[in-house]
Coordinates of C-alpha atoms in Angstrom, one line a residue:
Chain H
M1 CA -26.2 -36.7 20.8
K2 CA -26.8 -33.2 22.3
L3 CA -26.3 -33.2 26.0
L4 CA -27.2 -30.6 28.5
L5 CA -27.8 -29.7 32.0
F6 CA -31.1 -28.3 33.5
N7 CA -32.8 -27.2 36.5
N8 CA -29.3 -27.3 38.2
D9 CA -28.7 -30.9 38.5
K10 CA -30.6 -32.7 35.9
L11 CA -29.0 -34.4 32.9
G12 CA -30.9 -33.9 29.6
V13 CA -30.6 -34.9 25.9
Y14 CA -32.3 -33.0 23.0
K15 CA -35.0 -34.9 20.9
G16 CA -35.6 -32.5 18.1
D17 CA -36.6 -29.2 20.0
K18 CA -37.8 -31.1 23.2
I19 CA -35.6 -32.1 26.0
V20 CA -35.4 -35.5 27.6
D21 CA -34.6 -36.1 31.4
V22 CA -31.9 -38.9 31.3
S23 CA -30.8 -38.3 35.0
S24 CA -31.9 -41.7 36.0
A25 CA -29.1 -43.1 33.8
L26 CA -26.7 -42.1 36.8
S27 CA -29.0 -42.4 39.5
H28 CA -26.8 -44.8 41.4
T29 CA -23.8 -42.4 41.7
K30 CA -23.4 -39.5 44.1
F31 CA -22.0 -36.3 42.7
Y32 CA -20.7 -33.1 44.6
S33 CA -21.5 -31.0 41.6
S34 CA -23.2 -30.9 38.4
Q35 CA -19.7 -30.4 36.8
D36 CA -18.6 -33.5 38.4
M37 CA -21.7 -35.5 36.9
M38 CA -20.9 -34.2 33.3
N39 CA -17.3 -35.2 33.8
E40 CA -18.4 -38.7 34.8
I41 CA -20.7 -39.0 31.7
I42 CA -18.0 -37.5 29.3
A43 CA -15.2 -39.6 30.7
N44 CA -17.3 -42.9 30.6
F45 CA -19.6 -41.9 27.5
E46 CA -19.3 -45.4 25.7
N47 CA -20.9 -47.0 28.8
Y48 CA -23.8 -44.5 29.2
K49 CA -24.5 -44.0 25.6
S50 CA -27.0 -46.7 24.8
K51 CA -28.6 -46.2 28.2
L52 CA -29.1 -42.6 27.4
Q53 CA -30.6 -43.4 23.9
D54 CA -33.0 -46.0 25.4
I55 CA -34.4 -43.3 27.7
V56 CA -34.6 -40.7 25.0
D57 CA -36.4 -43.4 22.7
A58 CA -38.9 -44.0 25.5
N59 CA -39.8 -40.4 26.2
E60 CA -41.4 -37.6 24.6
G61 CA -39.4 -34.9 26.5
V62 CA -40.5 -31.5 27.5
S63 CA -40.4 -28.1 25.8
A64 CA -37.3 -26.0 26.3
D65 CA -39.5 -23.2 27.7
S66 CA -40.7 -25.3 30.6
I67 CA -37.1 -25.8 32.0
K68 CA -34.0 -23.7 33.1
I69 CA -31.1 -24.6 30.9
N70 CA -27.7 -24.4 32.6
A71 CA -24.2 -24.2 31.2
P72 CA -23.3 -27.8 30.2
L73 CA -19.9 -27.4 31.7
P74 CA -20.8 -25.1 34.7
Y75 CA -17.4 -25.2 36.4
P76 CA -14.7 -26.7 34.3
N77 CA -11.5 -27.3 35.7
Q78 CA -9.8 -25.9 32.8
L79 CA -11.2 -23.3 30.6
V80 CA -8.4 -22.5 28.1
A81 CA -9.0 -19.8 25.6
M82 CA -6.9 -19.4 22.4
A83 CA -5.8 -15.9 21.8
V84 CA -5.9 -14.0 18.6
N85 CA -6.7 -17.2 16.4
Y86 CA -8.5 -16.2 13.2
M87 CA -7.0 -15.0 9.8
E88 CA -9.8 -12.3 9.7
F89 CA -11.2 -13.4 6.4
G90 CA -7.7 -14.2 5.1
A91 CA -6.5 -10.5 5.8
R92 CA -3.6 -11.6 7.9
S93 CA -0.5 -12.9 6.0
A94 CA 0.2 -15.3 8.6
P95 CA -1.4 -16.7 12.0
A96 CA -0.4 -14.6 14.9
P97 CA 1.9 -16.5 17.2
I98 CA 0.0 -19.2 19.1
N99 CA -1.0 -18.2 22.6
A100 CA -3.7 -18.9 25.2
F101 CA -5.2 -17.8 28.6
L102 CA -7.1 -19.4 31.3
K103 CA -10.5 -18.1 31.9
S104 CA -12.0 -18.2 35.4
P105 CA -14.6 -21.1 36.0
D106 CA -16.7 -18.6 37.9
S107 CA -17.2 -16.8 34.6
V108 CA -19.4 -19.6 33.0
I109 CA -23.1 -18.8 32.8
G110 CA -25.8 -20.4 30.8
N111 CA -28.6 -19.9 28.4
G112 CA -31.1 -17.2 29.4
D113 CA -28.5 -15.9 31.9
T114 CA -27.1 -12.5 32.2
V115 CA -23.8 -11.0 31.6
V116 CA -23.3 -8.3 34.2
L117 CA -20.9 -5.4 33.1
P118 CA -18.6 -4.5 36.1
A119 CA -18.3 -0.9 37.0
A120 CA -14.7 -1.0 36.0
D121 CA -13.8 1.7 33.5
A122 CA -13.1 -0.4 30.4
A123 CA -12.7 1.1 27.0
I124 CA -15.7 -1.3 25.8
F125 CA -17.1 -4.7 26.4
H126 CA -17.1 -7.0 23.4
H127 CA -18.7 -10.2 22.5
E128 CA -16.5 -13.0 20.8
A129 CA -18.4 -15.8 19.6
E130 CA -16.1 -19.1 19.5
L131 CA -16.3 -22.8 18.9
G132 CA -15.7 -24.6 22.2
I133 CA -13.9 -28.1 22.1
V134 CA -14.9 -30.2 24.8
I135 CA -12.3 -32.7 26.1
G136 CA -13.1 -36.5 26.5
K137 CA -10.1 -38.2 27.3
K138 CA -7.0 -37.6 29.4
G139 CA -4.0 -36.4 27.4
Y140 CA -0.7 -34.8 27.9
K141 CA 1.6 -33.8 25.1
I142 CA -0.8 -34.9 22.5
D143 CA 0.3 -35.2 18.8
A144 CA -1.7 -33.2 16.3
K145 CA -2.2 -36.1 14.4
N146 CA -4.1 -37.8 17.2
A147 CA -5.8 -34.7 18.5
Y148 CA -9.4 -35.7 17.4
D149 CA -9.3 -38.7 19.7
Y150 CA -9.4 -36.4 22.6
I151 CA -12.5 -34.6 21.5
F152 CA -15.7 -35.4 23.1
G153 CA -17.9 -32.7 21.5
Y154 CA -18.6 -29.0 20.6
V155 CA -20.3 -26.1 22.4
N156 CA -21.2 -22.4 21.6
F157 CA -19.0 -20.1 23.6
I158 CA -18.9 -16.3 24.0
D159 CA -15.7 -15.0 25.4
V160 CA -17.0 -11.7 26.7
S161 CA -14.1 -9.1 26.8
A162 CA -13.5 -6.0 28.7
R163 CA -11.0 -4.0 26.7
G164 CA -8.3 -1.6 27.8
L165 CA -7.9 -2.8 31.4
G166 CA -4.6 -3.7 32.9
N167 CA -2.4 -3.1 29.9
G168 CA -3.4 -6.4 27.9
S169 CA -3.8 -8.4 31.3
F170 CA -6.2 -11.5 30.4
Y171 CA -6.9 -12.0 33.9
W172 CA -8.3 -8.4 33.9
G173 CA -9.9 -8.6 30.5
K174 CA -11.4 -12.0 30.5
S175 CA -12.0 -13.4 34.0
W176 CA -14.8 -11.4 35.1
D177 CA -17.7 -13.4 36.6
T178 CA -20.5 -14.0 34.1
F179 CA -18.2 -13.2 31.1
G180 CA -18.2 -16.9 29.8
P181 CA -21.7 -17.7 28.3
M182 CA -21.8 -21.5 27.2
G183 CA -24.2 -23.8 25.7
P184 CA -27.0 -24.7 25.5
C185 CA -25.6 -28.2 25.0
I186 CA -22.7 -30.0 24.0
T187 CA -23.0 -32.0 20.6
T188 CA -21.1 -35.2 20.5
V189 CA -18.3 -35.5 17.7
D190 CA -20.3 -37.9 15.8
E191 CA -22.9 -35.2 14.8
I192 CA -20.2 -32.6 13.6
S193 CA -18.6 -34.1 10.4
D194 CA -16.3 -31.4 10.1
P195 CA -15.6 -29.0 12.8
Q196 CA -13.2 -26.9 10.7
N197 CA -16.0 -26.1 8.4
L198 CA -18.8 -24.6 10.5
D199 CA -20.9 -21.4 10.3
I200 CA -20.4 -19.3 13.5
K201 CA -23.0 -16.4 13.9
L202 CA -23.6 -13.9 16.7
W203 CA -26.7 -11.5 16.9
V204 CA -27.1 -8.5 19.1
N205 CA -30.8 -7.6 19.5
D206 CA -31.6 -9.7 16.3
T207 CA -29.0 -7.9 14.1
L208 CA -26.2 -10.1 12.9
R209 CA -22.9 -9.0 14.1
Q210 CA -20.6 -11.9 13.7
D211 CA -20.7 -14.2 10.8
F212 CA -17.6 -16.3 10.1
N213 CA -16.6 -19.8 9.4
S214 CA -14.4 -21.9 11.6
N215 CA -12.3 -22.7 8.3
D216 CA -10.8 -19.1 8.8
M217 CA -9.0 -20.3 12.2
G218 CA -5.4 -19.3 12.3
H219 CA -4.1 -22.4 14.3
N220 CA -6.3 -25.2 13.7
I221 CA -8.3 -27.3 16.3
A222 CA -5.7 -30.3 16.0
R223 CA -2.8 -27.8 16.5
C224 CA -4.5 -26.0 19.5
I225 CA -5.0 -29.3 21.2
E226 CA -1.3 -30.0 20.7
W227 CA -0.1 -26.6 21.8
V228 CA -2.1 -26.5 24.9
S229 CA -1.5 -30.0 25.9
Q230 CA 2.4 -29.4 25.8
T231 CA 1.7 -27.1 28.9
T232 CA -0.9 -28.7 30.7
P233 CA -2.7 -32.3 30.8
L234 CA -6.0 -32.2 29.6
E235 CA -8.8 -34.1 31.1
P236 CA -12.6 -35.0 30.3
G237 CA -14.8 -31.9 31.0
D238 CA -11.9 -29.4 30.2
I239 CA -12.9 -27.0 27.4
I240 CA -10.7 -25.2 24.9
V241 CA -12.3 -22.2 23.3
T242 CA -10.8 -21.7 19.9
G243 CA -10.9 -17.8 19.2
T244 CA -13.0 -15.4 17.3
N245 CA -12.8 -13.6 14.1
H246 CA -12.7 -10.0 15.3
Q247 CA -14.5 -8.7 12.0
G248 CA -17.9 -8.1 13.5
L249 CA -17.1 -7.5 17.2
G250 CA -19.3 -4.7 18.7
A251 CA -20.0 -3.3 22.1
I252 CA -22.5 -5.0 24.4
Q253 CA -24.6 -2.7 26.8
D254 CA -27.4 -2.6 29.1
G255 CA -30.5 -4.4 27.7
D256 CA -29.0 -6.3 25.1
K257 CA -29.9 -9.7 24.0
I258 CA -27.1 -11.7 22.6
E259 CA -27.5 -15.0 20.4
I260 CA -24.8 -17.3 19.3
E261 CA -25.3 -20.2 17.1
I262 CA -22.7 -22.5 15.4
Q263 CA -24.0 -25.0 12.8
N264 CA -25.6 -27.8 14.5
L265 CA -24.8 -26.6 18.2
N266 CA -28.3 -25.0 18.8
R267 CA -28.7 -21.5 19.8
L268 CA -27.6 -19.8 23.1
T269 CA -29.2 -16.6 24.3
V270 CA -27.7 -14.5 27.0
Y271 CA -28.7 -10.9 28.3
V272 CA -26.5 -7.9 29.3
K273 CA -27.0 -5.7 32.3
D274 CA -25.0 -2.6 33.2
D275 CA -26.0 -0.8 36.4
L276 CA -24.1 2.3 35.0
K277 CA -26.1 2.3 32.0
R278 CA -23.1 3.1 29.8
E279 CA -23.7 3.5 26.0
W280 CA -21.5 2.8 23.1
P281 CA -22.4 3.2 19.3
K282 CA -24.5 0.2 18.3
G283 CA -23.1 -2.1 15.6
I284 CA -19.9 -3.1 14.5
D285 CA -16.6 -1.9 16.3
Q286 CA -14.6 -0.7 12.9
A287 CA -11.5 0.4 15.0
T288 CA -11.1 -3.2 16.4
A289 CA -11.8 -4.9 13.2
D290 CA -9.4 -2.8 11.2
R291 CA -6.6 -3.3 13.8
A292 CA -7.2 -7.2 13.9
A293 CA -7.1 -7.4 10.1
G294 CA -3.7 -5.3 10.2
R295 CA -5.2 -2.5 8.2
T296 CA -4.1 0.0 10.9
T297 CA -1.7 -0.6 13.8
S298 CA -3.0 2.3 15.8
G299 CA -6.2 3.5 17.1
G300 CA -8.4 2.6 20.2
F301 CA -11.8 0.8 20.3
G302 CA -15.2 2.0 19.4
E303 CA -15.7 5.4 21.3
R304 CA -18.1 5.5 24.2
N305 CA -21.1 8.1 23.6
Chain S
M1 CA -3.6 -25.7 63.4
K2 CA -1.6 -27.3 60.6
L3 CA -3.7 -29.3 58.3
L4 CA -2.5 -31.6 55.7
L5 CA -3.2 -34.6 53.2
F6 CA -1.2 -37.7 53.4
D7 CA -0.9 -41.3 52.2
D8 CA -4.1 -41.9 50.1
Y9 CA -5.6 -38.5 50.7
R10 CA -6.2 -39.0 54.4
L11 CA -6.8 -35.8 56.3
G12 CA -4.3 -35.2 59.1
V13 CA -3.6 -32.5 61.8
L14 CA -0.2 -31.9 63.6
N15 CA -0.4 -32.4 67.3
K16 CA 2.0 -30.4 69.7
E17 CA 4.8 -32.8 69.0
G18 CA 4.6 -32.3 65.3
K19 CA 3.1 -35.8 64.8
V20 CA 0.2 -36.3 62.4
V21 CA -3.1 -37.2 63.6
D22 CA -5.6 -38.8 61.2
V23 CA -9.0 -37.0 61.6
S24 CA -10.4 -38.4 58.5
S25 CA -13.2 -40.3 60.3
N26 CA -14.7 -37.2 61.8
I27 CA -15.6 -36.2 58.3
E28 CA -19.1 -37.5 56.9
N29 CA -18.9 -39.1 53.4
F30 CA -15.0 -38.7 53.4
N31 CA -14.3 -41.6 51.2
D32 CA -16.9 -40.5 48.8
M33 CA -15.3 -37.2 48.2
P34 CA -12.6 -36.3 45.6
P35 CA -9.5 -35.3 47.5
N36 CA -9.6 -31.6 47.0
R37 CA -13.1 -31.6 48.2
R38 CA -12.3 -33.2 51.4
V39 CA -10.3 -30.1 52.4
V40 CA -12.9 -27.8 51.0
E41 CA -15.4 -29.6 53.2
V42 CA -13.4 -28.9 56.3
I43 CA -12.8 -25.2 55.3
N44 CA -16.5 -24.6 54.6
N45 CA -17.3 -26.1 58.0
W46 CA -14.4 -25.0 59.9
S47 CA -16.4 -23.9 63.1
K48 CA -17.8 -27.5 63.3
Y49 CA -14.5 -29.3 62.7
Q50 CA -12.2 -27.1 64.6
P51 CA -13.2 -28.1 68.2
V52 CA -13.3 -31.8 67.0
F53 CA -9.8 -31.7 65.7
S54 CA -8.5 -29.8 68.6
N55 CA -9.9 -32.7 70.8
S56 CA -8.3 -35.4 68.5
I57 CA -4.8 -33.7 68.6
E58 CA -4.9 -33.3 72.4
N59 CA -5.7 -37.0 72.8
D60 CA -3.8 -38.7 70.2
D61 CA -0.2 -39.4 70.1
G62 CA 0.0 -39.5 66.3
S63 CA 2.6 -40.8 64.2
D64 CA 5.9 -39.5 62.6
L65 CA 5.6 -37.6 59.4
A66 CA 8.5 -39.5 58.1
G67 CA 6.4 -42.6 57.8
H68 CA 4.0 -41.1 55.3
K69 CA 3.6 -39.6 51.9
I70 CA 2.7 -36.0 52.3
L71 CA 0.4 -34.8 49.6
P72 CA -0.4 -31.0 48.4
P73 CA -3.0 -29.8 50.9
L74 CA -5.0 -28.7 48.0
P75 CA -4.5 -31.0 45.2
K76 CA -7.0 -29.6 42.6
P77 CA -7.9 -26.2 43.8
G78 CA -10.9 -24.4 42.1
K79 CA -8.8 -21.6 41.2
M80 CA -5.5 -20.3 41.8
V81 CA -5.3 -16.7 41.4
C82 CA -1.6 -15.4 41.6
M83 CA -0.3 -12.0 41.9
A84 CA 2.0 -10.5 39.3
V85 CA 5.0 -8.3 40.1
N86 CA 4.1 -7.6 43.6
Y87 CA 7.3 -6.8 45.4
M88 CA 9.0 -3.4 46.0
E89 CA 12.3 -5.5 45.6
N90 CA 13.6 -4.4 48.9
G91 CA 12.5 -0.9 48.5
T92 CA 14.3 -0.3 45.2
R93 CA 11.1 0.3 43.2
S94 CA 9.8 3.9 43.5
E95 CA 6.2 2.8 43.7
P96 CA 4.4 -0.6 43.1
A97 CA 3.9 -2.0 39.6
P98 CA 0.1 -1.7 38.4
I99 CA -1.7 -4.4 40.2
N100 CA -2.2 -7.5 38.0
A101 CA -2.7 -11.4 38.5
F102 CA -3.0 -14.5 36.4
L103 CA -4.8 -17.7 36.7
K104 CA -2.4 -20.8 37.1
S105 CA -3.9 -24.4 36.0
S106 CA -4.9 -26.6 38.9
N107 CA -3.2 -29.3 37.0
S108 CA 0.2 -28.0 37.9
V109 CA -0.1 -28.7 41.6
I110 CA 2.6 -30.9 43.1
G111 CA 3.6 -31.3 46.8
E112 CA 6.2 -32.3 49.5
G113 CA 8.9 -34.6 47.9
D114 CA 7.5 -34.2 44.4
T115 CA 9.5 -33.3 41.3
I116 CA 9.0 -30.5 39.0
I117 CA 9.8 -31.8 35.6
M118 CA 11.0 -29.0 33.3
S119 CA 9.2 -28.6 30.0
E120 CA 11.2 -29.4 27.0
Q121 CA 10.0 -26.4 25.2
D122 CA 12.7 -23.8 24.6
A123 CA 12.4 -21.4 27.8
I124 CA 15.0 -18.8 28.2
V125 CA 15.3 -20.0 31.8
F126 CA 13.2 -21.8 34.6
E127 CA 13.1 -20.0 37.7
H128 CA 11.7 -20.5 41.2
E129 CA 9.4 -17.9 42.9
A130 CA 8.9 -18.4 46.6
E131 CA 5.6 -17.1 47.7
L132 CA 3.3 -16.5 50.5
A133 CA -0.1 -18.3 49.5
L134 CA -3.4 -17.2 51.0
I135 CA -6.0 -20.0 51.3
I136 CA -9.6 -18.6 51.0
G137 CA -11.9 -19.3 53.7
K138 CA -15.2 -17.6 52.9
Q139 CA -16.5 -16.6 49.5
A140 CA -15.4 -13.1 48.6
K141 CA -17.0 -11.1 45.8
N142 CA -16.3 -7.3 45.7
A143 CA -14.7 -7.9 49.1
N144 CA -13.9 -4.6 51.2
S145 CA -10.1 -4.6 51.9
A146 CA -10.9 -3.8 55.7
D147 CA -12.6 -7.0 56.1
W148 CA -9.6 -9.2 54.6
R149 CA -9.2 -11.4 57.4
D150 CA -12.8 -12.6 57.2
Y151 CA -11.8 -14.2 54.0
I152 CA -8.6 -15.9 54.8
F153 CA -8.6 -19.5 56.2
G154 CA -4.9 -19.9 56.4
Y155 CA -1.5 -19.8 54.7
M156 CA 1.0 -21.9 52.8
N157 CA 4.4 -22.0 51.1
F158 CA 4.0 -21.9 47.4
I159 CA 6.7 -21.9 44.6
D160 CA 5.4 -20.3 41.3
V161 CA 7.8 -22.0 39.0
S162 CA 8.0 -19.9 35.8
S163 CA 9.3 -20.8 32.3
R164 CA 10.5 -17.7 30.9
G165 CA 9.8 -16.8 27.5
L166 CA 7.1 -19.2 26.5
G167 CA 4.0 -18.2 24.8
A168 CA 3.7 -15.2 22.6
P169 CA 5.3 -12.2 24.7
P170 CA 4.9 -9.3 24.8
M171 CA 1.3 -10.5 24.7
D172 CA 0.2 -11.8 28.1
S173 CA 1.7 -15.3 28.1
F174 CA 1.2 -16.3 31.6
F175 CA -0.5 -19.4 30.5
A176 CA 2.6 -21.1 28.8
M177 CA 5.0 -19.4 31.4
K178 CA 3.2 -20.5 34.6
S179 CA 0.8 -23.2 34.0
P180 CA 3.1 -26.2 32.8
H181 CA 2.5 -29.3 34.6
T182 CA 4.4 -29.7 38.1
S183 CA 4.9 -25.9 38.2
A184 CA 3.0 -25.3 41.5
P185 CA 4.8 -27.1 44.4
M186 CA 2.9 -26.2 47.6
G187 CA 2.8 -27.2 51.4
P188 CA 3.5 -29.1 53.4
F189 CA 0.8 -27.9 55.3
I190 CA -2.1 -25.3 55.4
V191 CA -1.6 -23.2 58.4
T192 CA -4.6 -21.8 60.0
A193 CA -5.0 -18.1 60.2
D194 CA -5.1 -17.9 63.9
E195 CA -1.5 -18.9 64.1
I196 CA -0.2 -16.2 61.8
P197 CA -1.1 -13.0 63.4
D198 CA 0.6 -10.8 60.9
P199 CA 1.2 -12.4 57.4
L200 CA 2.9 -8.9 56.3
N201 CA 5.6 -9.8 59.0
L202 CA 7.1 -13.0 57.9
D203 CA 10.5 -14.2 56.6
V204 CA 10.4 -16.0 53.3
K205 CA 13.4 -18.3 52.4
L206 CA 14.2 -20.5 49.5
W207 CA 17.3 -22.7 49.1
V208 CA 18.5 -24.5 46.0
N209 CA 20.8 -27.5 47.0
G210 CA 21.4 -26.0 50.6
K211 CA 22.4 -22.6 49.3
I212 CA 20.2 -19.6 50.2
R213 CA 18.7 -18.1 47.1
Q214 CA 15.7 -16.0 48.1
E215 CA 15.5 -14.5 51.4
Y216 CA 13.0 -11.5 51.9
H217 CA 10.4 -10.3 54.1
T218 CA 6.6 -10.3 53.5
S219 CA 6.5 -6.5 54.6
D220 CA 8.1 -5.6 51.1
M221 CA 4.8 -6.6 49.4
A222 CA 3.6 -3.9 47.1
H223 CA -0.1 -4.3 46.9
K224 CA -0.8 -5.6 50.4
I225 CA -2.9 -8.6 51.2
P226 CA -6.1 -6.6 51.9
R227 CA -5.9 -4.8 48.4
C228 CA -5.0 -8.0 46.5
I229 CA -8.3 -9.6 47.9
E230 CA -10.4 -6.7 47.3
W231 CA -9.0 -6.2 43.7
A232 CA -8.9 -9.9 42.7
S233 CA -12.4 -10.5 44.0
S234 CA -13.7 -7.5 42.2
I235 CA -13.1 -9.5 38.9
T236 CA -13.9 -13.1 40.0
K237 CA -15.3 -14.3 43.1
L238 CA -12.8 -16.1 45.3
N239 CA -14.3 -19.3 46.8
P240 CA -13.5 -21.5 49.8
G241 CA -10.3 -23.5 48.9
D242 CA -9.1 -21.1 46.2
I243 CA -5.4 -20.2 46.5
V244 CA -4.1 -16.8 46.3
P245 CA -0.1 -16.7 45.9
T246 CA 1.0 -13.1 46.7
G247 CA 4.0 -12.6 44.5
T248 CA 7.6 -12.9 44.8
N249 CA 10.6 -10.6 45.3
H250 CA 12.7 -11.2 42.1
R251 CA 16.2 -10.3 43.7
G252 CA 17.0 -13.8 44.7
L253 CA 15.6 -15.6 41.7
G254 CA 17.8 -18.0 39.9
P255 CA 17.9 -20.9 37.3
I256 CA 16.6 -24.4 38.4
H257 CA 18.5 -27.4 36.9
D258 CA 18.1 -31.1 36.6
G259 CA 19.0 -32.9 40.0
D260 CA 18.3 -29.7 42.2
K261 CA 16.8 -29.8 45.6
I262 CA 14.7 -26.9 46.4
E263 CA 13.4 -26.1 49.9
M264 CA 11.2 -23.2 50.9
E265 CA 10.2 -22.1 54.3
I266 CA 8.3 -19.2 55.5
E267 CA 8.2 -18.5 59.2
N268 CA 5.8 -20.9 61.0
L269 CA 4.5 -22.7 57.8
G270 CA 7.0 -25.4 57.6
K271 CA 9.6 -26.4 55.1
L272 CA 8.6 -27.7 51.6
T273 CA 11.2 -29.7 49.7
V274 CA 10.8 -30.7 46.1
F275 CA 13.3 -31.8 43.4
V276 CA 13.9 -31.1 39.8
K277 CA 14.1 -33.1 36.6
D278 CA 15.2 -31.9 33.3
P279 CA 15.0 -34.5 30.6
L280 CA 17.3 -32.3 28.4
K281 CA 19.9 -31.7 31.2
R282 CA 20.2 -28.0 30.2
K283 CA 22.7 -25.6 32.1
W284 CA 22.4 -21.9 32.8
A285 CA 24.7 -19.8 34.8
D286 CA 24.2 -20.5 38.6
E287 CA 23.6 -16.9 39.5
T288 CA 20.8 -14.9 41.1
R289 CA 19.2 -11.9 39.6
L290 CA 20.7 -9.8 42.1
E291 CA 24.4 -11.1 41.7
R292 CA 24.0 -10.4 38.0
Q293 CA 22.7 -6.8 38.6
E294 CA 25.5 -6.0 41.0
R295 CA 28.1 -7.0 38.5
G296 CA 26.4 -4.7 36.1
E297 CA 24.7 -7.1 33.8
E298 CA 22.0 -5.6 31.7
V299 CA 20.2 -9.1 31.6
T300 CA 19.5 -10.5 35.0
M301 CA 18.1 -13.6 34.1
A302 CA 20.8 -16.2 34.1
P303 CA 21.9 -17.1 30.6
R304 CA 22.1 -20.6 29.4
I305 CA 25.3 -22.2 29.0
K306 CA 24.6 -25.6 27.7

């Protein structure tokens, strides 16, 4: 099932290209936010599943163009992002030491929304296409062997990054408002047979930038869940984003249209606005790609025009 | 006013005698709200609730705090934005470190009487960091430092428990170091801003097993509160009920161990007591960073001895 939020507080399910409003499945309960509503659905999905399916079967749905799709987890309690977690098409001899950071829940935006570049003097702003893992069950100190028991579903995520601020500080680089595009939907686990074998693609203005497979991940999904949950208990509605392959990162700038599509997770489209109208070369940032692959240890980022 | 959550997440206010008055019934839909939202509701609508609560504490004898379980006043904050390296270390720094912050997981929160359970991961040492925490009262986005008071609802004791060396240093490893479960003792109360006329003129103290470890003054803060709010809110908006711990003076930091009792008190914010459990019963030298520094030790973090 592909679950989404739309028109702020409506719960929807994709039926082909159309979207069926299934909000009536939870009309008896009062929620203080749409995140709370999604957490309830996720935590108790087994109770809701057939009810949702019945509503989907009985309705035709509306076209996606006629509604506003929101991020499916609009304000996650924990948005944990894996750092440096790809083998860069096998260029690395070993995975980087496992590491993560928290991204502000206020960074989350949804389909059709706009990434607003701050005036801060970053060297460059990058898109990072990532597979997001949506947690479905409470767990602490989870063993990698059982990690898949804790996954509810998968979602497209773009970890927008401001480089060169605060000497590598993740708060400063990653937590800007609007720097967490997510969606359009959460695809439940039963529809993804092998999450470690998914094509991940990202386009800027219809030109393909990132094109990699989740099989190139440094620390695999099970290990990420195990490691993150050593530190903090995970709960339904939390999300772990699993890192990006840096080969293919490039600048984002005013007026850009960014699309990400992971196999079977549908396509997410967002836009970019920069009041300062800064310009970088369009295309791939080769300096970053070379550094991430270990072809060089020095150098900066793609130079601003 | 001193606000707290107690027992089964009832909302309380302390009266003049320091007894707790249950004001939950004044809040619409109180029982339907998740615990953290109960407090955020009050913060959001303070001008409405303030006179009601004032009246309640005038006319209610309340009951002894000792008869209640005190809970963390914000059990699941939307965000905790913690300032990093933000003291002048009693003036020994020539200039402030570059301003920086990190997010701490809301799942790390514990309250009065609770226990810090040390991670079994192989940290270099686990240290207490006594901090003055700001409670945000109004949404701040690109806030102007001159307006800082507009955004602060109140103040609270906060201990930023730190598991040194976890993660992948020198990469920013704040997640593994600062977000372990039970690493954010806070409370026992939120004290509203009107009772703290000058938050940059407060004594901060922390004891381990009755022995003073940290004793410093908030006037030694490097990037002052107005700047912290301006800078942090330039990156991510700060919302009512978000917490901004303002950093610690590191000189009195020292190791925490299984069985320790930690107490922290900032002037007028009450005393917070928590305990420590280490399933592995590890031992470090019982010294502060300052003591080691004064003895000429190069590594000021206490070494492990067992």
